[in-house]
């Protein structure tokens, strides 16, 4: 029987509330299928750890994580206590960069029973994936500040785009599009950013020649944001730089009913390093500690992790159970207009998984 070693980092805020729920679902599906085992190790890294130890993770944190098959990550950030740029770069972004998780994969799918804020959309009308470049671009971390405290104070945040980094992301997106509706939108802002994103466009044209069966389009990011709102059904796969992909996927969360539903994977396709699976949402300090965070994004993220590990039928069981629970509408979280608690939503998902066995 296959055994997978999973590093679990609940992190901060609602990350600590939804991560155990995701693990409960993974356990349920493991029990029902009986075809693999999961071995978890928990790491209490995050803002509390930082306040005690002065760093978001131990010095050898990356060495500790390296042997795992995957990382299951809740959320990071407690902006009232630790500045966001410290907490995010010290843990999440560090793992993405050092483990070369250069693909951030974010599906946008309108679940049955979930009301989109867009008029007249029903389940299945919205079904796209955004492939976000995840290790360079606008979030490369290159830059600095000089002349602090003087009127000449200066801040530089340098976007870094490499041909290798861009091409491998675009190639991944083409392969994904080939397995779906064979349509890929290249999202840039190369009318204004005339160095980096023209390189991106050139890479796109080059890689596109390898995939003659995939229909392509080019769009500027502002127009793409509007298109997601006005005609989301026209989008199959879109590929974008780090920041643009980040912003567009929050739009994706909003139009598919709630950020509390959106899953995400930070993927190292070559499997040289572990990949990390985390919901799109953050630590939601506004609702933390109340037991009302929607666990579906975290649960769905667990399905993405199992799918990546090769446990396709277990992943499908989870996604089908989510569809059943939202479609039935008896246990919906507050974000979806229901009254169910975090635990009640999870219980409903687990009950359906068990009923299917
Ligand atoms: P957020 O995603 O935490 O929250 C945005 C809004 O969505 C809030 O109103 C929140 O209540 C709601 N929401 C989010 N997840 C939900 C869920 N599961 N169920 C119900 N409602 C949910 O984004 P925000 O407020 O901009 O950031 C809060 C903190 O999280 C900051 O420290 C930020 O840096 C961090 N952050 C961390 C991320 C990560 O760990 N991947 C991603 C985004 C933000
Ligand atoms: Mg984001």
mmCIF file of C-alpha atoms and ligand atoms in Angstrom:
data_model
loop_
_atom_site.group_PDB
_atom_site.id
_atom_site.type_symbol
_atom_site.label_atom_id
_atom_site.label_comp_id
_atom_site.label_asym_id
_atom_site.label_seq_id
_atom_site.Cartn_x
_atom_site.Cartn_y
_atom_site.Cartn_z
ATOM 1 C CA UNK A 1 0.000 0.000 0.000
ATOM 2 C CA UNK A 2 1.291 3.462 -0.847
ATOM 3 C CA UNK A 3 2.162 5.667 2.099
ATOM 4 C CA UNK A 4 2.403 9.449 1.728
ATOM 5 C CA UNK A 5 4.197 11.711 4.164
ATOM 6 C CA UNK A 6 2.394 15.010 4.533
ATOM 7 C CA UNK A 7 3.792 18.076 6.315
ATOM 8 C CA UNK A 8 0.851 19.975 7.803
ATOM 9 C CA UNK A 9 1.268 23.713 8.498
ATOM 10 C CA UNK A 10 -2.016 25.190 9.783
ATOM 11 C CA UNK A 11 -0.431 28.667 10.113
ATOM 12 C CA UNK A 12 -2.522 31.558 11.415
ATOM 13 C CA UNK A 13 -6.104 32.695 11.902
ATOM 14 C CA UNK A 14 -8.675 30.506 10.207
ATOM 15 C CA UNK A 15 -5.801 28.406 8.831
ATOM 16 C CA UNK A 16 -5.799 26.785 12.274
ATOM 17 C CA UNK A 17 -9.546 26.163 12.026
ATOM 18 C CA UNK A 18 -9.887 24.807 8.496
ATOM 19 C CA UNK A 19 -6.716 22.681 8.372
ATOM 20 C CA UNK A 20 -7.908 20.060 10.907
ATOM 21 C CA UNK A 21 -11.191 19.869 8.986
ATOM 22 C CA UNK A 22 -9.306 19.175 5.762
ATOM 23 C CA UNK A 23 -7.340 16.430 7.529
ATOM 24 C CA UNK A 24 -10.594 14.887 8.818
ATOM 25 C CA UNK A 25 -11.811 14.617 5.235
ATOM 26 C CA UNK A 26 -8.504 13.166 4.022
ATOM 27 C CA UNK A 27 -8.788 10.562 6.758
ATOM 28 C CA UNK A 28 -12.368 9.720 5.798
ATOM 29 C CA UNK A 29 -11.456 9.189 2.188
ATOM 30 C CA UNK A 30 -8.401 7.159 3.132
ATOM 31 C CA UNK A 31 -10.578 4.896 5.276
ATOM 32 C CA UNK A 32 -13.231 4.467 2.603
ATOM 33 C CA UNK A 33 -10.844 3.701 -0.265
ATOM 34 C CA UNK A 34 -8.372 1.704 1.845
ATOM 35 C CA UNK A 35 -5.825 1.989 -0.964
ATOM 36 C CA UNK A 36 -3.219 4.310 0.571
ATOM 37 C CA UNK A 37 -2.103 5.619 3.915
ATOM 38 C CA UNK A 38 -1.277 9.134 5.041
ATOM 39 C CA UNK A 39 1.313 9.997 7.595
ATOM 40 C CA UNK A 40 1.045 13.538 8.954
ATOM 41 C CA UNK A 41 3.589 15.646 10.757
ATOM 42 C CA UNK A 42 2.420 18.990 12.157
ATOM 43 C CA UNK A 43 4.527 22.149 12.245
ATOM 44 C CA UNK A 44 3.405 25.104 14.407
ATOM 45 C CA UNK A 45 5.049 27.689 12.158
ATOM 46 C CA UNK A 46 3.468 31.087 11.636
ATOM 47 C CA UNK A 47 3.037 34.413 13.408
ATOM 48 C CA UNK A 48 2.885 33.009 16.978
ATOM 49 C CA UNK A 49 6.091 31.125 16.271
ATOM 50 C CA UNK A 50 7.606 34.373 14.962
ATOM 51 C CA UNK A 51 6.640 36.327 18.074
ATOM 52 C CA UNK A 52 8.338 33.704 20.265
ATOM 53 C CA UNK A 53 11.367 32.920 18.106
ATOM 54 C CA UNK A 54 11.957 35.894 15.812
ATOM 55 C CA UNK A 55 11.495 33.876 12.615
ATOM 56 C CA UNK A 56 8.510 32.335 10.877
ATOM 57 C CA UNK A 57 10.093 28.878 10.812
ATOM 58 C CA UNK A 58 13.273 27.344 12.247
ATOM 59 C CA UNK A 59 16.555 27.957 10.470
ATOM 60 C CA UNK A 60 16.560 24.404 9.080
ATOM 61 C CA UNK A 61 12.837 24.568 8.231
ATOM 62 C CA UNK A 62 13.348 23.975 4.520
ATOM 63 C CA UNK A 63 15.550 20.923 5.220
ATOM 64 C CA UNK A 64 12.835 19.574 7.502
ATOM 65 C CA UNK A 65 10.187 19.925 4.779
ATOM 66 C CA UNK A 66 12.245 18.574 1.883
ATOM 67 C CA UNK A 67 11.670 14.813 2.394
ATOM 68 C CA UNK A 68 7.866 15.106 2.534
ATOM 69 C CA UNK A 69 5.646 14.079 -0.384
ATOM 70 C CA UNK A 70 3.522 17.222 -0.036
ATOM 71 C CA UNK A 71 2.796 20.171 2.226
ATOM 72 C CA UNK A 72 -0.773 20.891 3.347
ATOM 73 C CA UNK A 73 -0.873 24.562 4.305
ATOM 74 C CA UNK A 74 -3.680 26.597 5.919
ATOM 75 C CA UNK A 75 -2.971 30.337 5.744
ATOM 76 C CA UNK A 76 -0.481 32.823 7.091
ATOM 77 C CA UNK A 77 -0.789 36.385 8.399
ATOM 78 C CA UNK A 78 -1.826 38.251 11.518
ATOM 79 C CA UNK A 79 -1.385 41.819 10.295
ATOM 80 C CA UNK A 80 -2.121 43.399 13.691
ATOM 81 C CA UNK A 81 0.811 41.568 15.264
ATOM 82 C CA UNK A 82 3.339 40.850 12.501
ATOM 83 C CA UNK A 83 3.724 42.938 9.324
ATOM 84 C CA UNK A 84 2.369 41.015 6.337
ATOM 85 C CA UNK A 85 5.531 41.348 4.265
ATOM 86 C CA UNK A 86 7.466 39.667 7.086
ATOM 87 C CA UNK A 87 5.025 36.804 7.647
ATOM 88 C CA UNK A 88 4.286 36.002 4.020
ATOM 89 C CA UNK A 89 7.888 36.167 2.818
ATOM 90 C CA UNK A 90 9.194 34.323 5.886
ATOM 91 C CA UNK A 91 7.083 31.250 5.319
ATOM 92 C CA UNK A 92 4.746 30.952 2.347
ATOM 93 C CA UNK A 93 6.695 32.785 -0.331
ATOM 94 C CA UNK A 94 9.964 31.309 0.914
ATOM 95 C CA UNK A 95 8.616 27.773 0.469
ATOM 96 C CA UNK A 96 7.226 28.594 -2.990
ATOM 97 C CA UNK A 97 10.563 29.998 -4.151
ATOM 98 C CA UNK A 98 13.022 27.599 -2.546
ATOM 99 C CA UNK A 99 11.039 24.507 -3.571
ATOM 100 C CA UNK A 100 10.680 25.914 -7.090
ATOM 101 C CA UNK A 101 6.894 25.598 -6.973
ATOM 102 C CA UNK A 102 6.699 27.598 -10.138
ATOM 103 C CA UNK A 103 3.123 26.749 -11.004
ATOM 104 C CA UNK A 104 0.257 28.099 -8.962
ATOM 105 C CA UNK A 105 -2.820 26.238 -10.143
ATOM 106 C CA UNK A 106 -6.166 27.819 -9.311
ATOM 107 C CA UNK A 107 -9.436 26.437 -10.609
ATOM 108 C CA UNK A 108 -12.559 28.603 -10.658
ATOM 109 C CA UNK A 109 -15.696 26.484 -10.688
ATOM 110 C CA UNK A 110 -19.254 27.412 -9.779
ATOM 111 C CA UNK A 111 -20.501 24.597 -7.545
ATOM 112 C CA UNK A 112 -24.096 23.346 -7.605
ATOM 113 C CA UNK A 113 -26.336 25.234 -5.195
ATOM 114 C CA UNK A 114 -23.908 28.149 -4.882
ATOM 115 C CA UNK A 115 -25.191 31.528 -5.959
ATOM 116 C CA UNK A 116 -22.775 33.546 -8.041
ATOM 117 C CA UNK A 117 -23.049 37.315 -7.611
ATOM 118 C CA UNK A 118 -23.312 37.302 -11.411
ATOM 119 C CA UNK A 119 -26.908 37.197 -12.561
ATOM 120 C CA UNK A 120 -28.181 34.006 -14.171
ATOM 121 C CA UNK A 121 -25.078 31.827 -13.831
ATOM 122 C CA UNK A 122 -25.659 28.210 -12.942
ATOM 123 C CA UNK A 123 -23.247 25.466 -11.901
ATOM 124 C CA UNK A 124 -20.866 24.547 -14.677
ATOM 125 C CA UNK A 125 -21.264 27.896 -16.479
ATOM 126 C CA UNK A 126 -18.078 29.018 -14.763
ATOM 127 C CA UNK A 127 -15.307 26.468 -15.158
ATOM 128 C CA UNK A 128 -11.796 27.778 -15.725
ATOM 129 C CA UNK A 129 -8.269 27.361 -14.428
ATOM 130 C CA UNK A 130 -5.768 30.138 -13.924
ATOM 131 C CA UNK A 131 -2.130 29.139 -14.181
ATOM 132 C CA UNK A 132 -0.096 31.682 -12.281
ATOM 133 C CA UNK A 133 3.681 31.958 -12.498
ATOM 134 C CA UNK A 134 4.719 31.523 -8.894
ATOM 135 C CA UNK A 135 8.425 32.136 -8.369
ATOM 136 C CA UNK A 136 9.412 35.342 -10.114
ATOM 137 C CA UNK A 137 7.689 38.293 -11.788
ATOM 138 C CA UNK A 138 6.395 41.043 -9.558
ATOM 139 C CA UNK A 139 6.911 38.981 -6.363
ATOM 140 C CA UNK A 140 10.534 38.026 -6.992
ATOM 141 C CA UNK A 141 11.598 39.928 -3.883
ATOM 142 C CA UNK A 142 14.347 41.785 -5.767
ATOM 143 C CA UNK A 143 14.643 45.381 -4.642
ATOM 144 C CA UNK A 144 15.494 47.514 -1.709
ATOM 145 C CA UNK A 145 15.133 50.838 0.050
ATOM 146 C CA UNK A 146 17.628 53.637 0.466
ATOM 147 C CA UNK A 147 17.892 56.973 2.288
ATOM 148 C CA UNK A 148 15.400 55.940 4.983
ATOM 149 C CA UNK A 149 13.794 58.777 6.898
ATOM 150 C CA UNK A 150 14.884 61.456 4.442
ATOM 151 C CA UNK A 151 12.785 63.230 1.826
ATOM 152 C CA UNK A 152 14.840 61.265 -0.747
ATOM 153 C CA UNK A 153 13.693 57.932 0.602
ATOM 154 C CA UNK A 154 13.491 55.483 -2.275
ATOM 155 C CA UNK A 155 11.927 52.066 -2.741
ATOM 156 C CA UNK A 156 12.554 49.692 -5.637
ATOM 157 C CA UNK A 157 10.595 46.519 -6.283
ATOM 158 C CA UNK A 158 12.008 44.887 -9.377
ATOM 159 C CA UNK A 159 9.950 42.538 -11.535
ATOM 160 C CA UNK A 160 12.135 39.677 -12.678
ATOM 161 C CA UNK A 161 11.164 37.627 -15.710
ATOM 162 C CA UNK A 162 13.415 34.946 -17.145
ATOM 163 C CA UNK A 163 12.883 33.190 -20.451
ATOM 164 C CA UNK A 164 13.180 29.826 -18.711
ATOM 165 C CA UNK A 165 10.756 30.793 -15.965
ATOM 166 C CA UNK A 166 8.163 32.174 -18.347
ATOM 167 C CA UNK A 167 8.391 29.401 -20.942
ATOM 168 C CA UNK A 168 8.024 26.560 -18.473
ATOM 169 C CA UNK A 169 4.904 28.172 -17.008
ATOM 170 C CA UNK A 170 3.355 28.763 -20.412
ATOM 171 C CA UNK A 171 4.172 25.212 -21.508
ATOM 172 C CA UNK A 172 2.457 23.844 -18.401
ATOM 173 C CA UNK A 173 -0.620 25.953 -19.205
ATOM 174 C CA UNK A 174 -0.705 24.686 -22.797
ATOM 175 C CA UNK A 175 -0.549 21.079 -21.629
ATOM 176 C CA UNK A 176 -3.409 21.755 -19.230
ATOM 177 C CA UNK A 177 -5.468 23.476 -21.937
ATOM 178 C CA UNK A 178 -4.874 20.487 -24.195
ATOM 179 C CA UNK A 179 -6.513 18.236 -21.597
ATOM 180 C CA UNK A 180 -9.527 20.588 -21.279
ATOM 181 C CA UNK A 181 -11.391 22.713 -23.862
ATOM 182 C CA UNK A 182 -8.199 23.510 -25.804
ATOM 183 C CA UNK A 183 -8.307 27.254 -25.315
ATOM 184 C CA UNK A 184 -5.576 29.305 -23.639
ATOM 185 C CA UNK A 185 -5.584 33.028 -22.891
ATOM 186 C CA UNK A 186 -2.248 34.751 -22.384
ATOM 187 C CA UNK A 187 -2.721 37.614 -19.916
ATOM 188 C CA UNK A 188 -0.189 40.458 -19.753
ATOM 189 C CA UNK A 189 0.035 44.218 -19.750
ATOM 190 C CA UNK A 190 2.635 44.458 -22.453
ATOM 191 C CA UNK A 191 1.249 47.703 -23.807
ATOM 192 C CA UNK A 192 2.501 49.437 -20.643
ATOM 193 C CA UNK A 193 5.243 47.118 -19.363
ATOM 194 C CA UNK A 194 7.367 47.117 -22.440
ATOM 195 C CA UNK A 195 10.380 45.112 -21.303
ATOM 196 C CA UNK A 196 9.271 42.222 -19.106
ATOM 197 C CA UNK A 197 5.900 41.474 -20.603
ATOM 198 C CA UNK A 198 7.000 41.760 -24.189
ATOM 199 C CA UNK A 199 9.478 39.003 -23.295
ATOM 200 C CA UNK A 200 6.460 37.099 -21.945
ATOM 201 C CA UNK A 201 4.540 37.598 -25.228
ATOM 202 C CA UNK A 202 7.519 36.362 -27.244
ATOM 203 C CA UNK A 203 7.771 33.259 -25.063
ATOM 204 C CA UNK A 204 4.059 32.659 -25.557
ATOM 205 C CA UNK A 205 4.314 32.830 -29.341
ATOM 206 C CA UNK A 206 7.255 30.442 -29.333
ATOM 207 C CA UNK A 207 5.653 27.841 -27.080
ATOM 208 C CA UNK A 208 2.310 28.132 -28.906
ATOM 209 C CA UNK A 209 3.926 26.624 -32.001
ATOM 210 C CA UNK A 210 4.338 23.357 -30.071
ATOM 211 C CA UNK A 211 0.558 23.177 -29.502
ATOM 212 C CA UNK A 212 -1.192 23.802 -32.839
ATOM 213 C CA UNK A 213 -4.429 22.201 -31.557
ATOM 214 C CA UNK A 214 -4.857 24.768 -28.759
ATOM 215 C CA UNK A 215 -6.706 27.960 -29.677
ATOM 216 C CA UNK A 216 -4.964 31.017 -28.214
ATOM 217 C CA UNK A 217 -5.895 34.566 -27.351
ATOM 218 C CA UNK A 218 -3.967 37.461 -25.868
ATOM 219 C CA UNK A 219 -5.540 39.839 -23.405
ATOM 220 C CA UNK A 220 -4.442 42.750 -21.269
ATOM 221 C CA UNK A 221 -5.004 42.124 -17.587
ATOM 222 C CA UNK A 222 -7.485 44.945 -17.017
ATOM 223 C CA UNK A 223 -9.679 43.734 -19.869
ATOM 224 C CA UNK A 224 -9.288 40.185 -18.547
ATOM 225 C CA UNK A 225 -10.611 41.220 -15.126
ATOM 226 C CA UNK A 226 -13.682 42.684 -16.826
ATOM 227 C CA UNK A 227 -14.113 39.556 -18.989
ATOM 228 C CA UNK A 228 -14.093 37.301 -15.931
ATOM 229 C CA UNK A 229 -16.988 39.325 -14.558
ATOM 230 C CA UNK A 230 -18.927 39.760 -17.808
ATOM 231 C CA UNK A 231 -18.277 36.489 -19.683
ATOM 232 C CA UNK A 232 -16.601 33.962 -17.365
ATOM 233 C CA UNK A 233 -18.028 31.070 -19.414
ATOM 234 C CA UNK A 234 -15.707 32.115 -22.266
ATOM 235 C CA UNK A 235 -12.616 31.299 -20.195
ATOM 236 C CA UNK A 236 -11.042 27.822 -20.155
ATOM 237 C CA UNK A 237 -7.379 28.233 -19.155
ATOM 238 C CA UNK A 238 -5.547 31.528 -18.646
ATOM 239 C CA UNK A 239 -1.852 31.983 -17.899
ATOM 240 C CA UNK A 240 -0.522 35.058 -16.115
ATOM 241 C CA UNK A 241 2.381 36.455 -14.148
ATOM 242 C CA UNK A 242 2.606 36.193 -10.366
ATOM 243 C CA UNK A 243 0.745 39.361 -9.371
ATOM 244 C CA UNK A 244 -1.797 39.328 -12.199
ATOM 245 C CA UNK A 245 -2.612 35.685 -11.467
ATOM 246 C CA UNK A 246 -2.955 36.516 -7.780
ATOM 247 C CA UNK A 247 -5.461 39.282 -8.440
ATOM 248 C CA UNK A 248 -7.453 37.433 -11.103
ATOM 249 C CA UNK A 249 -7.889 34.403 -8.835
ATOM 250 C CA UNK A 250 -9.517 36.525 -6.143
ATOM 251 C CA UNK A 251 -11.930 37.692 -8.830
ATOM 252 C CA UNK A 252 -12.406 33.995 -9.586
ATOM 253 C CA UNK A 253 -13.204 33.315 -5.928
ATOM 254 C CA UNK A 254 -15.712 36.144 -5.831
ATOM 255 C CA UNK A 255 -17.626 35.163 -8.978
ATOM 256 C CA UNK A 256 -17.786 31.508 -7.938
ATOM 257 C CA UNK A 257 -19.588 32.449 -4.737
ATOM 258 C CA UNK A 258 -16.927 32.840 -2.022
ATOM 259 C CA UNK A 259 -13.211 32.919 -1.391
ATOM 260 C CA UNK A 260 -13.998 30.223 1.159
ATOM 261 C CA UNK A 261 -14.495 27.755 -1.706
ATOM 262 C CA UNK A 262 -11.380 28.341 -3.839
ATOM 263 C CA UNK A 263 -8.609 25.728 -3.753
ATOM 264 C CA UNK A 264 -5.045 26.129 -4.935
ATOM 265 C CA UNK A 265 -1.835 24.204 -5.472
ATOM 266 C CA UNK A 266 1.764 25.438 -5.589
ATOM 267 C CA UNK A 267 3.293 22.870 -7.852
ATOM 268 C CA UNK A 268 6.819 21.752 -8.603
ATOM 269 C CA UNK A 269 5.919 19.722 -11.712
ATOM 270 C CA UNK A 270 9.246 17.876 -11.846
ATOM 271 C CA UNK A 271 8.682 16.638 -8.264
ATOM 272 C CA UNK A 272 12.235 17.545 -7.323
ATOM 273 C CA UNK A 273 10.747 19.183 -4.219
ATOM 274 C CA UNK A 274 7.454 18.732 -2.393
ATOM 275 C CA UNK A 275 4.515 20.720 -3.724
ATOM 276 C CA UNK A 276 2.361 22.765 -1.365
ATOM 277 C CA UNK A 277 -1.419 22.837 -1.311
ATOM 278 C CA UNK A 278 -3.230 25.786 0.283
ATOM 279 C CA UNK A 279 -6.548 27.510 -0.252
ATOM 280 C CA UNK A 280 -6.616 30.828 -2.122
ATOM 281 C CA UNK A 281 -7.934 32.644 0.932
ATOM 282 C CA UNK A 282 -5.818 34.085 3.716
ATOM 283 C CA UNK A 283 -6.084 33.891 7.501
ATOM 284 C CA UNK A 284 -9.323 35.973 7.589
ATOM 285 C CA UNK A 285 -8.694 37.684 10.949
ATOM 286 C CA UNK A 286 -12.163 39.250 10.690
ATOM 287 C CA UNK A 287 -13.853 35.885 11.297
ATOM 288 C CA UNK A 288 -11.176 33.878 13.125
ATOM 289 C CA UNK A 289 -12.060 32.111 16.383
ATOM 290 C CA UNK A 290 -15.769 32.001 15.638
ATOM 291 C CA UNK A 291 -16.013 28.548 14.058
ATOM 292 C CA UNK A 292 -17.685 29.949 10.955
ATOM 293 C CA UNK A 293 -14.898 29.784 8.367
ATOM 294 C CA UNK A 294 -15.969 27.797 5.342
ATOM 295 C CA UNK A 295 -13.754 24.673 5.207
ATOM 296 C CA UNK A 296 -14.597 23.798 1.596
ATOM 297 C CA UNK A 297 -11.594 25.581 0.047
ATOM 298 C CA UNK A 298 -9.275 23.654 2.380
ATOM 299 C CA UNK A 299 -11.096 20.360 1.763
ATOM 300 C CA UNK A 300 -11.009 20.847 -2.003
ATOM 301 C CA UNK A 301 -7.321 21.751 -1.713
ATOM 302 C CA UNK A 302 -6.833 18.342 -0.051
ATOM 303 C CA UNK A 303 -8.448 16.745 -3.109
ATOM 304 C CA UNK A 304 -5.982 18.602 -5.357
ATOM 305 C CA UNK A 305 -3.163 17.235 -3.208
ATOM 306 C CA UNK A 306 -4.400 13.642 -3.516
ATOM 307 C CA UNK A 307 -4.845 14.085 -7.261
ATOM 308 C CA UNK A 308 -1.261 15.324 -7.558
ATOM 309 C CA UNK A 309 -0.037 12.367 -5.487
ATOM 310 C CA UNK A 310 -1.777 10.033 -7.955
ATOM 311 C CA UNK A 311 -4.862 9.142 -5.869
ATOM 312 C CA UNK A 312 -7.354 10.243 -8.519
ATOM 313 C CA UNK A 313 -10.399 8.294 -7.336
ATOM 314 C CA UNK A 314 -9.968 9.482 -3.739
ATOM 315 C CA UNK A 315 -9.721 13.054 -5.017
ATOM 316 C CA UNK A 316 -12.898 12.584 -7.059
ATOM 317 C CA UNK A 317 -14.737 11.218 -4.033
ATOM 318 C CA UNK A 318 -13.970 14.431 -2.155
ATOM 319 C CA UNK A 319 -14.964 16.755 -4.996
ATOM 320 C CA UNK A 320 -18.205 14.822 -5.566
ATOM 321 C CA UNK A 321 -19.009 15.060 -1.855
ATOM 322 C CA UNK A 322 -18.444 18.836 -1.929
ATOM 323 C CA UNK A 323 -20.752 19.108 -4.958
ATOM 324 C CA UNK A 324 -23.356 17.025 -3.173
ATOM 325 C CA UNK A 325 -23.228 19.144 -0.001
ATOM 326 C CA UNK A 326 -23.482 22.500 -1.759
ATOM 327 C CA UNK A 327 -26.086 21.151 -4.209
ATOM 328 C CA UNK A 328 -28.250 19.817 -1.409
ATOM 329 C CA UNK A 329 -27.960 23.138 0.431
ATOM 330 C CA UNK A 330 -28.678 21.863 3.964
ATOM 331 C CA UNK A 331 -25.229 22.639 5.344
ATOM 332 C CA UNK A 332 -23.939 25.849 3.848
ATOM 333 C CA UNK A 333 -21.507 28.174 5.614
ATOM 334 C CA UNK A 334 -22.332 31.795 6.439
ATOM 335 C CA UNK A 335 -20.323 32.954 3.419
ATOM 336 C CA UNK A 336 -22.912 31.179 1.245
ATOM 337 C CA UNK A 337 -25.893 32.537 3.127
ATOM 338 C CA UNK A 338 -26.298 29.435 5.320
ATOM 339 C CA UNK A 339 -25.929 28.890 9.054
ATOM 340 C CA UNK A 340 -23.678 25.812 9.238
ATOM 341 C CA UNK A 341 -20.503 25.970 11.320
ATOM 342 C CA UNK A 342 -17.074 24.984 10.026
ATOM 343 C CA UNK A 343 -17.434 21.537 11.639
ATOM 344 C CA UNK A 344 -20.979 20.982 10.365
ATOM 345 C CA UNK A 345 -19.965 21.603 6.752
ATOM 346 C CA UNK A 346 -17.102 19.122 7.159
ATOM 347 C CA UNK A 347 -19.375 16.565 8.808
ATOM 348 C CA UNK A 348 -21.754 16.788 5.856
ATOM 349 C CA UNK A 349 -18.890 16.208 3.386
ATOM 350 C CA UNK A 350 -17.658 13.221 5.398
ATOM 351 C CA UNK A 351 -21.161 11.754 5.693
ATOM 352 C CA UNK A 352 -21.476 11.803 1.913
ATOM 353 C CA UNK A 353 -18.048 10.220 1.416
ATOM 354 C CA UNK A 354 -19.033 7.414 3.802
ATOM 355 C CA UNK A 355 -22.445 7.011 2.163
ATOM 356 C CA UNK A 356 -20.675 6.411 -1.155
ATOM 357 C CA UNK A 357 -18.585 3.530 0.167
HETATM 358 P P1 LIG B 1 -8.555 36.816 3.367
HETATM 359 O O1 LIG B 1 -8.609 35.865 2.244
HETATM 360 O O2 LIG B 1 -8.007 36.305 4.636
HETATM 361 O O3 LIG B 1 -10.050 37.391 3.646
HETATM 362 C C1 LIG B 1 -10.772 38.132 2.684
HETATM 363 C C2 LIG B 1 -12.277 38.056 3.022
HETATM 364 O O4 LIG B 1 -12.759 36.744 2.699
HETATM 365 C C3 LIG B 1 -12.561 38.273 4.493
HETATM 366 O O5 LIG B 1 -13.747 38.995 4.638
HETATM 367 C C4 LIG B 1 -12.742 36.872 5.044
HETATM 368 O O6 LIG B 1 -13.600 36.785 6.151
HETATM 369 C C5 LIG B 1 -13.325 36.124 3.842
HETATM 370 N N1 LIG B 1 -12.915 34.714 3.857
HETATM 371 C C6 LIG B 1 -11.694 34.235 3.562
HETATM 372 N N2 LIG B 1 -11.667 32.910 3.722
HETATM 373 C C7 LIG B 1 -12.886 32.541 4.143
HETATM 374 C C8 LIG B 1 -13.473 31.297 4.491
HETATM 375 N N3 LIG B 1 -12.783 30.148 4.437
HETATM 376 N N4 LIG B 1 -14.766 31.283 4.905
HETATM 377 C C9 LIG B 1 -15.479 32.417 4.947
HETATM 378 N N5 LIG B 1 -14.988 33.633 4.620
HETATM 379 C C10 LIG B 1 -13.694 33.692 4.223
HETATM 380 O O7 LIG B 1 -7.724 38.073 2.853
HETATM 381 P P2 LIG B 1 -7.241 39.386 3.648
HETATM 382 O O8 LIG B 1 -8.280 39.801 4.618
HETATM 383 O O9 LIG B 1 -6.801 40.309 2.591
HETATM 384 O O10 LIG B 1 -5.926 38.958 4.419
HETATM 385 C C11 LIG B 1 -5.901 38.525 5.777
HETATM 386 C C12 LIG B 1 -4.514 38.014 6.104
HETATM 387 O O11 LIG B 1 -4.242 36.839 5.328
HETATM 388 C C13 LIG B 1 -3.387 38.993 5.783
HETATM 389 O O12 LIG B 1 -2.418 38.836 6.764
HETATM 390 C C14 LIG B 1 -2.873 38.513 4.444
HETATM 391 O O13 LIG B 1 -1.542 38.875 4.206
HETATM 392 C C15 LIG B 1 -3.020 37.030 4.609
HETATM 393 N N6 LIG B 1 -3.117 36.293 3.361
HETATM 394 C C16 LIG B 1 -2.527 35.077 3.343
HETATM 395 C C17 LIG B 1 -2.663 34.262 2.255
HETATM 396 C C18 LIG B 1 -2.099 32.888 2.318
HETATM 397 O O14 LIG B 1 -1.702 32.426 3.362
HETATM 398 N N7 LIG B 1 -2.057 32.207 1.210
HETATM 399 C C19 LIG B 1 -3.421 34.683 1.063
HETATM 400 C C20 LIG B 1 -4.070 35.961 1.224
HETATM 401 C C21 LIG B 1 -3.910 36.744 2.331
HETATM 402 MG MG1 LIG B 2 -4.055 36.296 -3.180
#
